[in-house]
mmCIF file of C-alpha atoms in Angstrom:
data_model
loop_
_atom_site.group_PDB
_atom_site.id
_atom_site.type_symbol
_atom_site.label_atom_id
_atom_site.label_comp_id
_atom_site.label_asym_id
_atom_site.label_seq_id
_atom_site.Cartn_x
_atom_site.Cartn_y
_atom_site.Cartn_z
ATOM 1 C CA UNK A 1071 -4.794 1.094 -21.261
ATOM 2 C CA UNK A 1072 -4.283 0.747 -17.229
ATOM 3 C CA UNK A 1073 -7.756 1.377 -15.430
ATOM 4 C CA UNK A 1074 -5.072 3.582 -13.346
ATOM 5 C CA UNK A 1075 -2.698 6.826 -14.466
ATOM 6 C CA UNK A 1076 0.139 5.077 -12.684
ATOM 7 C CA UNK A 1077 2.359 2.717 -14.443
ATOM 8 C CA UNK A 1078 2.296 -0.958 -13.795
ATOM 9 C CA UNK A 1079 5.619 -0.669 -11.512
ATOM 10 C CA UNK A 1080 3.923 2.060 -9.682
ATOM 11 C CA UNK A 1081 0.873 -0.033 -8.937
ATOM 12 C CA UNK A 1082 3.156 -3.116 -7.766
ATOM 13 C CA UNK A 1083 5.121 -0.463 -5.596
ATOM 14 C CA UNK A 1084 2.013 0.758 -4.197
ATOM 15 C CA UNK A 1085 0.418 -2.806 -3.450
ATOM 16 C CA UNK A 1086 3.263 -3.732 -1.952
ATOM 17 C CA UNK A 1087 2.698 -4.679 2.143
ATOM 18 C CA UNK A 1088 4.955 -4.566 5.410
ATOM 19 C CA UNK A 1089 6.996 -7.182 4.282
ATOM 20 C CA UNK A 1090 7.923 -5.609 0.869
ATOM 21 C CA UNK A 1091 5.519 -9.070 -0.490
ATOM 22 C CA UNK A 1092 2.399 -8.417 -2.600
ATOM 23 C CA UNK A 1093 -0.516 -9.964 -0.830
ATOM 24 C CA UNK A 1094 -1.926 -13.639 -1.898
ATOM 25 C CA UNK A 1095 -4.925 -12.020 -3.709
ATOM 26 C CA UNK A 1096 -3.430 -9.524 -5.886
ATOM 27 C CA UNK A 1097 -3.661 -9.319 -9.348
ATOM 28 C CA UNK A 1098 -2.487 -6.944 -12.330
ATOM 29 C CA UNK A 1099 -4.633 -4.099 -12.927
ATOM 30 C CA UNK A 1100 -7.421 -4.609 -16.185
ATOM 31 C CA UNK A 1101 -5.469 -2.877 -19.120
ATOM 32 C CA UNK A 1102 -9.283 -2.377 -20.533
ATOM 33 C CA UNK A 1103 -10.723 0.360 -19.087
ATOM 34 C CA UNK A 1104 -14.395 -0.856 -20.422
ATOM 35 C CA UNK A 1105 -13.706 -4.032 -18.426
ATOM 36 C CA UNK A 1106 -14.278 -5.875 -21.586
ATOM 37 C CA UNK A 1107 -11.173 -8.195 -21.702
ATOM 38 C CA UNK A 1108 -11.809 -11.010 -24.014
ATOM 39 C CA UNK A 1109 -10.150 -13.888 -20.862
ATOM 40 C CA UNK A 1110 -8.864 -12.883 -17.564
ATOM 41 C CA UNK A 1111 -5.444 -14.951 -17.201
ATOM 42 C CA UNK A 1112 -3.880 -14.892 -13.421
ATOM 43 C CA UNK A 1113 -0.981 -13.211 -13.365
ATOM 44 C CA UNK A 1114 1.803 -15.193 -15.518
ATOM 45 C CA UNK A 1115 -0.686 -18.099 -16.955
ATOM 46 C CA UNK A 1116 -0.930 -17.208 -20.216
ATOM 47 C CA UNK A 1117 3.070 -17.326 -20.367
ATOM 48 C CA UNK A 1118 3.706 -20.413 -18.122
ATOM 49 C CA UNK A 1119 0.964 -22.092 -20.154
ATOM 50 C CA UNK A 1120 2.468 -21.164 -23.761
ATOM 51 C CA UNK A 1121 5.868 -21.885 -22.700
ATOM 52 C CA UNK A 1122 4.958 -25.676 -20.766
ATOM 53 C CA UNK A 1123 2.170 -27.132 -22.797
ATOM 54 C CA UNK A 1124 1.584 -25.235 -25.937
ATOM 55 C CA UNK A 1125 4.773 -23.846 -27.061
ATOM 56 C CA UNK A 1126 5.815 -20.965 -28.580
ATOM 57 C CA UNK A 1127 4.298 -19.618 -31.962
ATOM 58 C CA UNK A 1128 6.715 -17.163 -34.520
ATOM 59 C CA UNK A 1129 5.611 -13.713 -33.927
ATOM 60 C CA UNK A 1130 6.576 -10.498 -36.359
ATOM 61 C CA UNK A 1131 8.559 -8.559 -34.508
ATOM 62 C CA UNK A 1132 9.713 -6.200 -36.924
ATOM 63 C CA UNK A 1133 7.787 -2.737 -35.516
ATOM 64 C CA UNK A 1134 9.910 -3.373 -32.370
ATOM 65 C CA UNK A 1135 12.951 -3.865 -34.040
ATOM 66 C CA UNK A 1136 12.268 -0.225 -36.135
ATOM 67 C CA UNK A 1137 11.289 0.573 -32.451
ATOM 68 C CA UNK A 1138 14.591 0.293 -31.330
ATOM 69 C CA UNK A 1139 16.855 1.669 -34.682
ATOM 70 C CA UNK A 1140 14.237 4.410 -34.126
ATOM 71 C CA UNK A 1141 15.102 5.327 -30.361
ATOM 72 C CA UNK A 1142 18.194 7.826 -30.800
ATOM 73 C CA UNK A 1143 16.245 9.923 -33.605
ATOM 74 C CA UNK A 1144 12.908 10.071 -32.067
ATOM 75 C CA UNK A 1145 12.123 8.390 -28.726
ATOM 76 C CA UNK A 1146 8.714 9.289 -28.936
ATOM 77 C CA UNK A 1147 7.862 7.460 -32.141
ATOM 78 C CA UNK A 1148 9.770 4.650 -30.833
ATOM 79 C CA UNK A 1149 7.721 4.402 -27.732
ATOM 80 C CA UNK A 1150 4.614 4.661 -29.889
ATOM 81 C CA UNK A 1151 5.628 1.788 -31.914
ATOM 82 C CA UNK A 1152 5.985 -0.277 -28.886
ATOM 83 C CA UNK A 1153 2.284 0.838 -27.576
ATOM 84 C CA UNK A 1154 0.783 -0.335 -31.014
ATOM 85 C CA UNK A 1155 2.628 -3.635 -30.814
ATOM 86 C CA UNK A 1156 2.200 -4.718 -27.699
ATOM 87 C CA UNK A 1157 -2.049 -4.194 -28.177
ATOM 88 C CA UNK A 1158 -1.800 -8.055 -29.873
ATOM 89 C CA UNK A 1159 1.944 -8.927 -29.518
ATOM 90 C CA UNK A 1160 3.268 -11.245 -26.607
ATOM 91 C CA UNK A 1161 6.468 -11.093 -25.090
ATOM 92 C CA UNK A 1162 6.780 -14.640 -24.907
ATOM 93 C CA UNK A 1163 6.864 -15.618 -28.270
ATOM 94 C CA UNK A 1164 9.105 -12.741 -29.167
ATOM 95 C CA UNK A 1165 11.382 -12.157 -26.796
ATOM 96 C CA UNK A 1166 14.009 -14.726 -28.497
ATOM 97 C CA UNK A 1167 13.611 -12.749 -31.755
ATOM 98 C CA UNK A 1168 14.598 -9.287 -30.065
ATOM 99 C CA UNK A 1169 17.302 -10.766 -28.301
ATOM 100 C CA UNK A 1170 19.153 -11.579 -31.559
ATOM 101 C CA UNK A 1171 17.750 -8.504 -32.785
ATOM 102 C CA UNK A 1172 20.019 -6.705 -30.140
ATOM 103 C CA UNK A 1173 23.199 -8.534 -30.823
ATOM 104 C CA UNK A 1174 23.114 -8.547 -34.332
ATOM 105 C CA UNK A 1175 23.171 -4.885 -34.663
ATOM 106 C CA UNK A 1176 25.202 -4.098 -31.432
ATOM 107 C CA UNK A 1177 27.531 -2.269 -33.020
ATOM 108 C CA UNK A 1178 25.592 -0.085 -34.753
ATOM 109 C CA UNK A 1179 22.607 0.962 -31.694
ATOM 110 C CA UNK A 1180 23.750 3.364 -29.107
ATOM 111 C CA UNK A 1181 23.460 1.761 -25.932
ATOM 112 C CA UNK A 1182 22.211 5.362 -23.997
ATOM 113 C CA UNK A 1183 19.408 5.619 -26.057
ATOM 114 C CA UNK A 1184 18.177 1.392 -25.452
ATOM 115 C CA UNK A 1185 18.938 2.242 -21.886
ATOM 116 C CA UNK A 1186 16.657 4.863 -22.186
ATOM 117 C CA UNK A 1187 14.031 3.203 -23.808
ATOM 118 C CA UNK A 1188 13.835 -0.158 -22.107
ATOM 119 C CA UNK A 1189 13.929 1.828 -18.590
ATOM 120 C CA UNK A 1190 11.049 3.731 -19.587
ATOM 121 C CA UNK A 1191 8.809 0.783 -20.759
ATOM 122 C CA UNK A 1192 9.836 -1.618 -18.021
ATOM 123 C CA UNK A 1193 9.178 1.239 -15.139
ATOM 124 C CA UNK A 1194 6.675 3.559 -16.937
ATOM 125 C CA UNK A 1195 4.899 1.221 -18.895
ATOM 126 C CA UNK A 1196 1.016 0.738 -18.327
ATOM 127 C CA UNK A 1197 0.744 -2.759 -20.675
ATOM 128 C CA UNK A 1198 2.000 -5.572 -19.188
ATOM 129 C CA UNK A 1199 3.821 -6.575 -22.490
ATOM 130 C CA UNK A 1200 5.323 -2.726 -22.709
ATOM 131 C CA UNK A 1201 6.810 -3.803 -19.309
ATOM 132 C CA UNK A 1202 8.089 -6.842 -20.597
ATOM 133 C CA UNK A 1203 9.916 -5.632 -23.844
ATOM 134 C CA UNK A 1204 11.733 -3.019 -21.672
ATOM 135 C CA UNK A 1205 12.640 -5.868 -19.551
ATOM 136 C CA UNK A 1206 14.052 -7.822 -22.114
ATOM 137 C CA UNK A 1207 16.074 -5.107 -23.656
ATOM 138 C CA UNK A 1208 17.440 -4.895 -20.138
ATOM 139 C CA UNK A 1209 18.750 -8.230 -20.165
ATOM 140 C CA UNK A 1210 21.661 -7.736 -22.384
ATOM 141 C CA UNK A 1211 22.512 -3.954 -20.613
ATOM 142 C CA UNK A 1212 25.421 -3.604 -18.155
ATOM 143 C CA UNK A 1213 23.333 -2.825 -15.281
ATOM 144 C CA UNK A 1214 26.331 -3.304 -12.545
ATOM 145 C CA UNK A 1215 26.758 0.408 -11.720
ATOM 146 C CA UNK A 1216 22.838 0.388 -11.688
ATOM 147 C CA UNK A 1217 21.199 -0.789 -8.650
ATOM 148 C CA UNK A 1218 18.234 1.295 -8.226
ATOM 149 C CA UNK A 1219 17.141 0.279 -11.491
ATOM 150 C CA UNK A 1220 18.048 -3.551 -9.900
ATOM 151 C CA UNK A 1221 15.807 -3.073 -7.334
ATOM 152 C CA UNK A 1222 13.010 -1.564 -9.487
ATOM 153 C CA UNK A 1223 13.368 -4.730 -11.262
ATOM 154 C CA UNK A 1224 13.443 -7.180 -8.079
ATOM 155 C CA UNK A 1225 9.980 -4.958 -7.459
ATOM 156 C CA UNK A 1226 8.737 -5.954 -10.631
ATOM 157 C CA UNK A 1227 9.459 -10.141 -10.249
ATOM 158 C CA UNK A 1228 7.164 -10.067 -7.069
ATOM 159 C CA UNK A 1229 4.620 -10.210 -9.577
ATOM 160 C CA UNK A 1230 4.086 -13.654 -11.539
ATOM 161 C CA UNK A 1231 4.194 -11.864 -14.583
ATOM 162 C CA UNK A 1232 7.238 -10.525 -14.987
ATOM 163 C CA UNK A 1233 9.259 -12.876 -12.808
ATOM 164 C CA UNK A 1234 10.603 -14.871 -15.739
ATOM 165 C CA UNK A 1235 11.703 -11.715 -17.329
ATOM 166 C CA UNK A 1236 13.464 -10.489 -14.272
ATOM 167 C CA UNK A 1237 14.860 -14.006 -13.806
ATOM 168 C CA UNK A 1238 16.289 -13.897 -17.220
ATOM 169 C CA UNK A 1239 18.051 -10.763 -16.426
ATOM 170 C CA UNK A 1240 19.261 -11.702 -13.560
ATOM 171 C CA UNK A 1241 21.263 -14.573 -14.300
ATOM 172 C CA UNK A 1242 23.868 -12.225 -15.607
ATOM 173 C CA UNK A 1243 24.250 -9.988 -12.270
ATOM 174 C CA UNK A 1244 26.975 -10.936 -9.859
ATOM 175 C CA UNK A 1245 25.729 -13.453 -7.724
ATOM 176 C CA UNK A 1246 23.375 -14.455 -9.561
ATOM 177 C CA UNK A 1247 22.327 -17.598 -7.566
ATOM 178 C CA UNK A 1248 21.277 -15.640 -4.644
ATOM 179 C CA UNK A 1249 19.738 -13.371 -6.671
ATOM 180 C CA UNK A 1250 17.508 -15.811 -8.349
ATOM 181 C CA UNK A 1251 16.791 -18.111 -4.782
ATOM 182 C CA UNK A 1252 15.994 -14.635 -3.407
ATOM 183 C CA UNK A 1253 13.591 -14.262 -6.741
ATOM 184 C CA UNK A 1254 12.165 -17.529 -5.836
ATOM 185 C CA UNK A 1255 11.041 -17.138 -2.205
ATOM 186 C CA UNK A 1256 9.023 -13.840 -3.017
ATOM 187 C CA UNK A 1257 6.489 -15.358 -5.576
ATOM 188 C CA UNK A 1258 4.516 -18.161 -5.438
ATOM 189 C CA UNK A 1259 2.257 -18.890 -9.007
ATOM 190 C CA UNK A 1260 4.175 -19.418 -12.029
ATOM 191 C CA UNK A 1261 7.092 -17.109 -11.037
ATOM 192 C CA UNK A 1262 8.359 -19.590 -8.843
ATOM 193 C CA UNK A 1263 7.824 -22.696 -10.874
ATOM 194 C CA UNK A 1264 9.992 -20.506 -13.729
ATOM 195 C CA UNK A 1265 12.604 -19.237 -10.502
ATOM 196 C CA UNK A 1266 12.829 -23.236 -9.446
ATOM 197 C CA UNK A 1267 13.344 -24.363 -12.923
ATOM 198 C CA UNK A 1268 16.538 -21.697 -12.908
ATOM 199 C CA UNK A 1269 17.799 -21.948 -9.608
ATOM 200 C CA UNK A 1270 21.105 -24.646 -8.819
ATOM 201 C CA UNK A 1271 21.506 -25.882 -5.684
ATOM 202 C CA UNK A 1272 24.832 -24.163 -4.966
ATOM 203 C CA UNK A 1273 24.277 -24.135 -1.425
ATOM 204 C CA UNK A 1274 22.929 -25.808 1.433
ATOM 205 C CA UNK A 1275 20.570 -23.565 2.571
ATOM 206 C CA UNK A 1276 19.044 -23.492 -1.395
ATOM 207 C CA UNK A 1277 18.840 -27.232 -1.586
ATOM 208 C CA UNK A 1278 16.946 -27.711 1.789
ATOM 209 C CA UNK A 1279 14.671 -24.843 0.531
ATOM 210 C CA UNK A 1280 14.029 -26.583 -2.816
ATOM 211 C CA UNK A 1281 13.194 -29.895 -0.541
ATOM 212 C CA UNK A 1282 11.016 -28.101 1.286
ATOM 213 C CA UNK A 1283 8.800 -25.169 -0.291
ATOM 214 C CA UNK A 1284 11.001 -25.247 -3.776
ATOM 215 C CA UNK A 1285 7.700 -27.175 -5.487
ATOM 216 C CA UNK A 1286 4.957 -25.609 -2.973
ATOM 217 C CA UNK A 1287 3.546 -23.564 -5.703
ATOM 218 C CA UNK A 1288 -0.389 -22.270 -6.061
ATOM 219 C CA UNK A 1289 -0.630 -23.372 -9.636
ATOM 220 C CA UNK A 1290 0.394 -27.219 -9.046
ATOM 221 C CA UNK A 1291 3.567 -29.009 -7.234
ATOM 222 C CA UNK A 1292 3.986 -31.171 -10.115
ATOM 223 C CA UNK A 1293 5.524 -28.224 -12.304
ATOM 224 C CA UNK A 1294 8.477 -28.104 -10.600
ATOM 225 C CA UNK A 1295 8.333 -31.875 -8.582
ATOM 226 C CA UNK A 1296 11.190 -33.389 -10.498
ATOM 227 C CA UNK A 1297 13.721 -29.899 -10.353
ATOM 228 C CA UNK A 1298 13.448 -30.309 -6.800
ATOM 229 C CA UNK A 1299 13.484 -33.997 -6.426
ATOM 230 C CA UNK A 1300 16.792 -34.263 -8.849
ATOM 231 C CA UNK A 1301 18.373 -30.489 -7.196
ATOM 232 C CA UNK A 1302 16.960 -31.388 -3.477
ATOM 233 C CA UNK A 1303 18.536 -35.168 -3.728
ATOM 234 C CA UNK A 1304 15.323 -36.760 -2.688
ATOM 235 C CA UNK A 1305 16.603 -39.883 -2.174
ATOM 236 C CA UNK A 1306 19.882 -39.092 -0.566
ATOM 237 C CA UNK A 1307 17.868 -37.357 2.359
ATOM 238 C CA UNK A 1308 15.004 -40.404 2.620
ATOM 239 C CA UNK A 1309 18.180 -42.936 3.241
ATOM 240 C CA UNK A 1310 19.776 -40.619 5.781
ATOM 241 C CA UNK A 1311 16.718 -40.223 8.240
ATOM 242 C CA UNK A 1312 14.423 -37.151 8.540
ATOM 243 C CA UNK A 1313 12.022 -35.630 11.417
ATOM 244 C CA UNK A 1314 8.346 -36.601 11.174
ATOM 245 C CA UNK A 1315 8.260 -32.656 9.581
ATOM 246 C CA UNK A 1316 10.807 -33.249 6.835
ATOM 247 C CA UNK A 1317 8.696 -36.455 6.292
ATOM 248 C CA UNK A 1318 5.309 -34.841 5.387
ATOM 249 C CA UNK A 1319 7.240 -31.981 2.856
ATOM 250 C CA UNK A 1320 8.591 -35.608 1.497
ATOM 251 C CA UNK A 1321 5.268 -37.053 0.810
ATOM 252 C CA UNK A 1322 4.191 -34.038 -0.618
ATOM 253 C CA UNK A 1323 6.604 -33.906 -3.211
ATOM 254 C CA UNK A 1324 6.748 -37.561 -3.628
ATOM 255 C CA UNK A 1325 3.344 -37.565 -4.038
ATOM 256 C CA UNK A 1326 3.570 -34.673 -6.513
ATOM 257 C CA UNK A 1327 5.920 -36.550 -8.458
ATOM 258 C CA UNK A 1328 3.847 -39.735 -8.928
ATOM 259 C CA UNK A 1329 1.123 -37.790 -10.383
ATOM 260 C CA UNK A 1330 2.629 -37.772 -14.394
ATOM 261 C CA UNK A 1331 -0.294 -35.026 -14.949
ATOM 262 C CA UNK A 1332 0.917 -32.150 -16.646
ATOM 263 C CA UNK A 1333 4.479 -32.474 -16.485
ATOM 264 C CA UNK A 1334 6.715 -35.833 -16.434
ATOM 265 C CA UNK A 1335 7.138 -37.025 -12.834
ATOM 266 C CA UNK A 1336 8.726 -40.040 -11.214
ATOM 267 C CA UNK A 1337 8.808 -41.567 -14.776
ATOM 268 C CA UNK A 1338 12.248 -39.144 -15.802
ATOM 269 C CA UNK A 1339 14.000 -40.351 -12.412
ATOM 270 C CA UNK A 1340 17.094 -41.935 -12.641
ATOM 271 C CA UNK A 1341 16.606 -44.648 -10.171
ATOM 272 C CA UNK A 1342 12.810 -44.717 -9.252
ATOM 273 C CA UNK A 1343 12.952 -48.080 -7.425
ATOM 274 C CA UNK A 1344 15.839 -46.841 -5.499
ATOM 275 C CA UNK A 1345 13.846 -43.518 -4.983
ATOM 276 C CA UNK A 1346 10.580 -45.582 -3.913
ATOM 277 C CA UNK A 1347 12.313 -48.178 -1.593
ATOM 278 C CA UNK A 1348 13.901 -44.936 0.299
ATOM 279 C CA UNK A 1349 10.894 -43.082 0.562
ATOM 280 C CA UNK A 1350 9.015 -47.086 1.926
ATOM 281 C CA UNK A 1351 12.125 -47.705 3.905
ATOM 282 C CA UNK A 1352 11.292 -44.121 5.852
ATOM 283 C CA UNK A 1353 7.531 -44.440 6.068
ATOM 284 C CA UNK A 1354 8.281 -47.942 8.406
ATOM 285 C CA UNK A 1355 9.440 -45.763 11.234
ATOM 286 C CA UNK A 1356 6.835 -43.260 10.840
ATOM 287 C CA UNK A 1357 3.811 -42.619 12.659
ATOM 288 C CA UNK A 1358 0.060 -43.177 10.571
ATOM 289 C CA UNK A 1359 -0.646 -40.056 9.695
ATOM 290 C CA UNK A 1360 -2.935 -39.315 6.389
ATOM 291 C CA UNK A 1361 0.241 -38.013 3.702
ATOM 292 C CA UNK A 1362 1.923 -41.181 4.725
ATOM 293 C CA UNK A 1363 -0.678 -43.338 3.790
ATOM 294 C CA UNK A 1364 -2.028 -41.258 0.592
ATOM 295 C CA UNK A 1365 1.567 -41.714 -0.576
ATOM 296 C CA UNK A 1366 2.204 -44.950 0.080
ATOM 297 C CA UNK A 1367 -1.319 -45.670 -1.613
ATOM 298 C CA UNK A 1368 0.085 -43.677 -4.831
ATOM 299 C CA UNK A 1369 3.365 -45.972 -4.799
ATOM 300 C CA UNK A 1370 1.530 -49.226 -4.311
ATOM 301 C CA UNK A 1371 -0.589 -48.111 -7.610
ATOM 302 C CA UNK A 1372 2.614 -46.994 -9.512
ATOM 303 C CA UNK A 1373 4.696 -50.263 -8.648
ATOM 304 C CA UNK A 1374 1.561 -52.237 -9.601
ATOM 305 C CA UNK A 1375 1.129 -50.631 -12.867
ATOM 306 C CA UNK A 1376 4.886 -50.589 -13.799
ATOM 307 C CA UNK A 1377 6.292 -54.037 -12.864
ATOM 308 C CA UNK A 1378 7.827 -53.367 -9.135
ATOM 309 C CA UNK A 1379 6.434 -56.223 -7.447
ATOM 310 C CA UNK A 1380 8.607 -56.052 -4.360
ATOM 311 C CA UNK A 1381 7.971 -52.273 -3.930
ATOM 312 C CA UNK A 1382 4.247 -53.088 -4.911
ATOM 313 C CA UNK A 1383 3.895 -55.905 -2.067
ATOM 314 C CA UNK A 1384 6.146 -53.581 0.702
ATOM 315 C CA UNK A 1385 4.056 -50.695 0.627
ATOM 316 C CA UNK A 1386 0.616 -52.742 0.729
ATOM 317 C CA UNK A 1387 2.202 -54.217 3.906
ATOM 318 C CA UNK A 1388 2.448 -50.437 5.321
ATOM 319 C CA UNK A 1389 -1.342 -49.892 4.347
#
């Protein structure tokens, strides 16, 4: 249970500052009133780490689905059903299940009554995973003549644990590019790593943005280091010439890339000497500054280890 009588939305709503942005420190409130929470996961880690490193385990999902063939007769009972699932049950490893769930029985579930339902846990829901079921109901609901409920869920993705929810919903709204890059630049933990891994460079103005803050995330660049490389063109925009500004976002996310620590880096690039010669070709007309160097210092290390003699003896030159 909340520490709070207001719903999880409400709290978010509430939190919110000027700017319509939660602040850098927040966090969800405790849903243990005693305080007693067996781990304290940020906002969106336990999800970001299931779904990246651990994958996702086969959850029962069966009181939800009665949940939901229950909602017309008796939405109380239904919503009661949800509140004893969600006490163990994650979202994360279920949401696939009630997805097909939903459009196996399409036919035969009145689409009011779902409505009803998944607006009530998404916006009135005080456990995190509530939120997230009502969420993922609402990802298969026409929602076009709907845009308050839109924006209550755009309120909701500001926080990194219901961003990938959100995002999933809103890849089926018109415009749904802008609606995730707009998703994107409002969170910073895991919801934008999940956001980057979504968004296509269908414009200009989203490639340079994936360039240059797409992988400046406060869990770790490398999570989304190769999306941007690959949907930013790295190497297209190290061969054409950049500002001593564009530079240091390029070493950044070079440097990001090169590290191979949780995720796979420079190693899944098409053409990593061609990459690595651009980025060396760049760094000769740049000034000494210490993410030149640091970078160059990773290359020289990488082309040592992995046979690039020529890139190898280049950078050392640069040192």
């Amino acid at each position: 249970m909340n520490t709070t009588a207001e719903s999880i939305y409400e709290n978010i709503c509430r939190s919110r500052n000027d700017l319509g942005m939660l602040p850098s420190g927040y966090s969800l409130p405790r849903e243990d009133a005693s305080g007693q929470e067996k781990v304290r996961f940020a906002d969106g880690a336990m999800d970001g780490i299931a779904l990246y490193h651990m994958g996702v385990p086969d959850q029962d999902t069966s009181l939800l689905e009665q949940a939901i063939s229950t909602a017309a007769t008796d939405p109380e009972q239904a919503h009661g059903m949800v509140r004893q699932w969600v006490r163990d049950g994650h979202m994360v490893s279920a949401r696939d299940k009630i997805v097909n769930y939903l459009l196996e029985h399409q036919q035969e579930l009145p689409v009011s009554d779902i409505y009803r339902l998944a607006a009530e846990c998404a916006l009135k829901g005080a456990h995190r995973e509530e939120v997230k079921f009502g969420l993922v109901l609402l990802t298969l609901l026409d929602l076009s003549q709907n845009e308050p409920l839109k924006n209550a869920m755009r309120i909701l993705a500001l926080s990194d644990e219901f961003t990938l929810y959100v995002l999933l919903a809103a890849a089926y709204w018109p415009k749904s590019s802008q609606e995730i890059f707009r998703i994107a630049k409002n969170v910073h933990g895991w919801g934008r790593i999940h956001a980057v891994r979504m968004l296509e460079p269908e414009t200009p103005e989203i490639a340079d943005w994936l360039f240059a803050e797409g992988w400046d995330n406060r869990i770790l660049p490398d999570y989304s280091a190769l999306e941007c490389c690959r949907k930013a063109d790295l190497q297209k925009r190290l061969e054409g010439g950049m500002g001593e500004k564009d530079f240091a976002r390029a070493c950044k996310l070079l440097a990001a890339l090169l590290s191979e620590g949780p995720m796979p880096g420079i190693s899944q690039v098409e053409d990593r000497a061609g990459l690595l010669n651009a980025f060396v070709d760049c760094a000769a007309s740049k000034a000494v500054s210490p993410d030149r160097q640091e970078t160059l210092k990773l290359i020289s290390e990488y082309a040592t280890s992995n046979e690039l003699p020529q890139i190898a003896q280049r950078t050392r030159f640069l040192l």
